[in-house]
Short mmCIF file of C-alpha atoms in Angstrom, two decimals:
data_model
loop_
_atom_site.label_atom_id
_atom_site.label_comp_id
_atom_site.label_asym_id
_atom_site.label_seq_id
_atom_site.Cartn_x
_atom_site.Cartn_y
_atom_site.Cartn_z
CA UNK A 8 69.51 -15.71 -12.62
CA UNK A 9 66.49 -13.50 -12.39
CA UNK A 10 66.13 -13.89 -16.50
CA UNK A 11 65.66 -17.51 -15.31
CA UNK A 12 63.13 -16.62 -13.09
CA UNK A 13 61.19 -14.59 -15.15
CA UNK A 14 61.15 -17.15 -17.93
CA UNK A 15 59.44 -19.83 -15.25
CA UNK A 16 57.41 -16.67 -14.32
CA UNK A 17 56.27 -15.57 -17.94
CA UNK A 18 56.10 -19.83 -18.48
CA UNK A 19 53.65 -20.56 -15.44
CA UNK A 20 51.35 -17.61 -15.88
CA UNK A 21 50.98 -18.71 -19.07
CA UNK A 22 50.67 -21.76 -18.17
CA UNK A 23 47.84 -20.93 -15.85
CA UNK A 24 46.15 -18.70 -17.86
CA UNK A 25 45.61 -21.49 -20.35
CA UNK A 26 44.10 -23.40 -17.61
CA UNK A 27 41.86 -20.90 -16.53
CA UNK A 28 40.88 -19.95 -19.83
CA UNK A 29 39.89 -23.86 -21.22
CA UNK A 30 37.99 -24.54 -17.54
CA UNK A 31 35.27 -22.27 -18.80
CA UNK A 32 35.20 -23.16 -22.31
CA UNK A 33 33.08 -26.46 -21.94
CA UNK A 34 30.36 -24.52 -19.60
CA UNK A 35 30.07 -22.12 -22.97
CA UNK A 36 29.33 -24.97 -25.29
CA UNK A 37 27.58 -26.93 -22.80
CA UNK A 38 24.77 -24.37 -22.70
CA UNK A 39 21.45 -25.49 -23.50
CA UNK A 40 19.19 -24.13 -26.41
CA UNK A 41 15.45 -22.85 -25.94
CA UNK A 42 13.43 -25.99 -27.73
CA UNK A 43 11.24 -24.59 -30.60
CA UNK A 44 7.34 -25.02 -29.53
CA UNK A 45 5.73 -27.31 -30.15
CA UNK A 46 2.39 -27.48 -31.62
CA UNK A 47 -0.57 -29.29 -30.89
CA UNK A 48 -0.78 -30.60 -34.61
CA UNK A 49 2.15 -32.53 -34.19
CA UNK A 50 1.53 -36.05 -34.12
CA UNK A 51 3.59 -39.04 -33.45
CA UNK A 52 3.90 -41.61 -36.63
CA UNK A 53 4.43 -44.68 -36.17
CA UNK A 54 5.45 -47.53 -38.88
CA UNK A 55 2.87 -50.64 -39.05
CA UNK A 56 4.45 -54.11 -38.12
CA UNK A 57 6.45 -55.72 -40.71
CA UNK A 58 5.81 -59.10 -41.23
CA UNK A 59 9.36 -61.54 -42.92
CA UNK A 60 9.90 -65.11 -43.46
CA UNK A 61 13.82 -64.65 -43.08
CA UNK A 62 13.95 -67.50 -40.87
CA UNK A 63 11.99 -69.50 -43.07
CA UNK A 64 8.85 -68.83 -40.52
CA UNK A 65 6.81 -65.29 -40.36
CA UNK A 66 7.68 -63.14 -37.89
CA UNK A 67 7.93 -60.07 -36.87
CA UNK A 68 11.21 -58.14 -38.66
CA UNK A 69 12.25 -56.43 -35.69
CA UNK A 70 12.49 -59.74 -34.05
CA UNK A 71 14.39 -61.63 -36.76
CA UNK A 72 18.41 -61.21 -34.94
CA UNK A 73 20.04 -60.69 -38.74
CA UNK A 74 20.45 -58.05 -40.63
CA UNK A 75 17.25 -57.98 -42.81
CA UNK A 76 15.85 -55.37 -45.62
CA UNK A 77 12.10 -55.91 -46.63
CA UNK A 78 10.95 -54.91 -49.67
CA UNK A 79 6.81 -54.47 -49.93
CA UNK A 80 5.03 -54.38 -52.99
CA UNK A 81 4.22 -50.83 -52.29
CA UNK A 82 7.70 -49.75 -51.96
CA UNK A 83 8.48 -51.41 -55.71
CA UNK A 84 5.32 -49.76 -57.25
CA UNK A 85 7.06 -46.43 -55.47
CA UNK A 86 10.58 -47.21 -57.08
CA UNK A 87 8.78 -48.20 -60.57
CA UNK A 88 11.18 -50.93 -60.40
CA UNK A 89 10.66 -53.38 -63.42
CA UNK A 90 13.55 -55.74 -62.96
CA UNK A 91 15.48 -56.64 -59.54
CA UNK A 92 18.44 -54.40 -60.54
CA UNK A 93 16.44 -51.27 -60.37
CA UNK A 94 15.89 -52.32 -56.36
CA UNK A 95 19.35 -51.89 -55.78
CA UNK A 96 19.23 -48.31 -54.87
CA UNK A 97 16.90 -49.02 -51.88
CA UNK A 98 19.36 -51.77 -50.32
CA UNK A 99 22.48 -51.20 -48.71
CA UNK A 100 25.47 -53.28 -49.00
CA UNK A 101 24.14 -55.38 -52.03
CA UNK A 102 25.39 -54.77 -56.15
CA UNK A 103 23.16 -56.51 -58.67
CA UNK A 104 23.85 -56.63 -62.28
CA UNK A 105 23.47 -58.44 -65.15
CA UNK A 106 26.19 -60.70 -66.67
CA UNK A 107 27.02 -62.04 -69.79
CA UNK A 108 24.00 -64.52 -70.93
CA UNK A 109 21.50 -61.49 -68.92
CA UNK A 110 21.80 -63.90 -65.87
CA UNK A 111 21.49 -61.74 -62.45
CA UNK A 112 24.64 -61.08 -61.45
CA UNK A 113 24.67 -60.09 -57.20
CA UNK A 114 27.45 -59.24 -54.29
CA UNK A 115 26.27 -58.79 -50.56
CA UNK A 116 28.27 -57.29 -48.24
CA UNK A 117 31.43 -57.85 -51.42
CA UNK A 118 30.68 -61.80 -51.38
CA UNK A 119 29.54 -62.85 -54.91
CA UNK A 120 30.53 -64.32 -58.23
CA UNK A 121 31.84 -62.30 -61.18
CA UNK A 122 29.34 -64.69 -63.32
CA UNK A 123 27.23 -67.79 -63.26
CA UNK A 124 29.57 -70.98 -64.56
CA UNK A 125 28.17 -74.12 -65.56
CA UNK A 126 30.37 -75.84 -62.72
CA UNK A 127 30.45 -73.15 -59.88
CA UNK A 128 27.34 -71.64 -58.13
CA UNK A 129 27.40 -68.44 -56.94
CA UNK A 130 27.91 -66.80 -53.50
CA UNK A 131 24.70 -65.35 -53.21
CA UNK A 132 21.53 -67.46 -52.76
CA UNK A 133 18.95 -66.43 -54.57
CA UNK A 134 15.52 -67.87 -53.97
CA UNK A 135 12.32 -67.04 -55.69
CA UNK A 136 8.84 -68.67 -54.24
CA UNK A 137 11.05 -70.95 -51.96
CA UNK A 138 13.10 -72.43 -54.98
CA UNK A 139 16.67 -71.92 -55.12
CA UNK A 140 17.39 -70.47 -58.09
CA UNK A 141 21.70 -71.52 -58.86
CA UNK A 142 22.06 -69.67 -62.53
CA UNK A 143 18.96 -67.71 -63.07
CA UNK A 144 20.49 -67.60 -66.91
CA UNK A 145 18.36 -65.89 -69.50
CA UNK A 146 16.53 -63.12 -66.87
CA UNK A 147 17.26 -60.85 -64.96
CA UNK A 148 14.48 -61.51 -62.51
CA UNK A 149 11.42 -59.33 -63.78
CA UNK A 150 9.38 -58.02 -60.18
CA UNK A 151 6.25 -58.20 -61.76
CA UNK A 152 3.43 -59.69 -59.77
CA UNK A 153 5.81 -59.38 -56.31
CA UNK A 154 4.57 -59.65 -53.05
CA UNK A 155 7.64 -58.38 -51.52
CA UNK A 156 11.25 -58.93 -51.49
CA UNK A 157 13.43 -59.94 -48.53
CA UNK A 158 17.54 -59.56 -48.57
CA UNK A 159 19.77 -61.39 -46.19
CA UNK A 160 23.27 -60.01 -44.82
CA UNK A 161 25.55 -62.40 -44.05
CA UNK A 162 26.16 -66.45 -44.04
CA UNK A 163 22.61 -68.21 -44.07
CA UNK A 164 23.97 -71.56 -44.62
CA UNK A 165 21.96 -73.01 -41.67
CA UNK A 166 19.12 -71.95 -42.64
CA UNK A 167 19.21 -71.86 -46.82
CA UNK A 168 22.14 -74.42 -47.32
CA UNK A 169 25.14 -73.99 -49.28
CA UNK A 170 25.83 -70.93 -51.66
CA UNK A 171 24.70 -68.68 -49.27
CA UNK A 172 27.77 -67.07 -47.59
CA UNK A 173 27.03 -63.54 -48.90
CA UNK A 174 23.53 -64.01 -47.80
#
């Protein structure tokens, strides 16, 4: 009986001790660091608006409610980017390559076409100077002379038409 009882004993003390032990733990990691000083030469930067025509009108791109990447002319003179493939780095979620007769080859978000067929177009709408371009066969769409470059995420079927469920 009392080897019982000094099991429970032994059991709730440490049991308790546990407790008591974990109840200050948070407070210890909960303790707030000294902020490094600042300086008076730090300045706030700020990005200048960025104007898109994703919804086929220019606005701002903060406004536009998809999921937008811009491209600037800048940015492709940074990336010394000489065809659209070399861009691909800079955009998430998208996979260009070129296919068989050096046509551009493109998945967004997985949603593509393994390669342009005379009777299929692909999943991804790509448009160049408002022109839908179905098989861009023979290039693989040179960026020279770009003003900028504009990828859409997802369906934009009301918007673009068909062949535009990738984006």
């Amino acid at each position: 009986m009392t080897s019982r009882r000094n099991a429970r004993n032994a059991v709730s003390i440490a049991s308790f001790s546990v407790l008591a032990f974990s109840a200050f733990m948070p407070a210890a990691s909960a303790q707030e660091t000294d902020a490094p000083p600042q300086t008076s030469d730090d300045q706030v930067k700020t990005l200048g608006q960025v104007t898109v025509t994703a919804r086929r009108r220019e606005e701002s791109l903060k406004d536009v409610p998809g999921s937008v990447t811009a491209i600037s002319a800048d940015d492709i003179a940074k990336f010394s980017a000489t065809e659209i493939g070399d861009l691909q780095s800079s955009v998430p979620n998208i996979v260009l390559h070129e296919g068989d007769a050096q046509n551009t080859v493109a998945y967004i978000r997985g949603v593509g076409q393994l390669d342009s067929l005379a009777f299929a177009d692909p999943g991804v709408g790509i448009y160049l100077d408002d022109v839908y371009l179905g098989r861009a066969q023979g290039s693989f769409l040179d960026v020279f002379d770009v003003e900028r470059i504009e990828v859409l995420r997802g369906p934009q079927g009301t918007l673009y038409g068909r062949n535009t469920i990738g984006g």
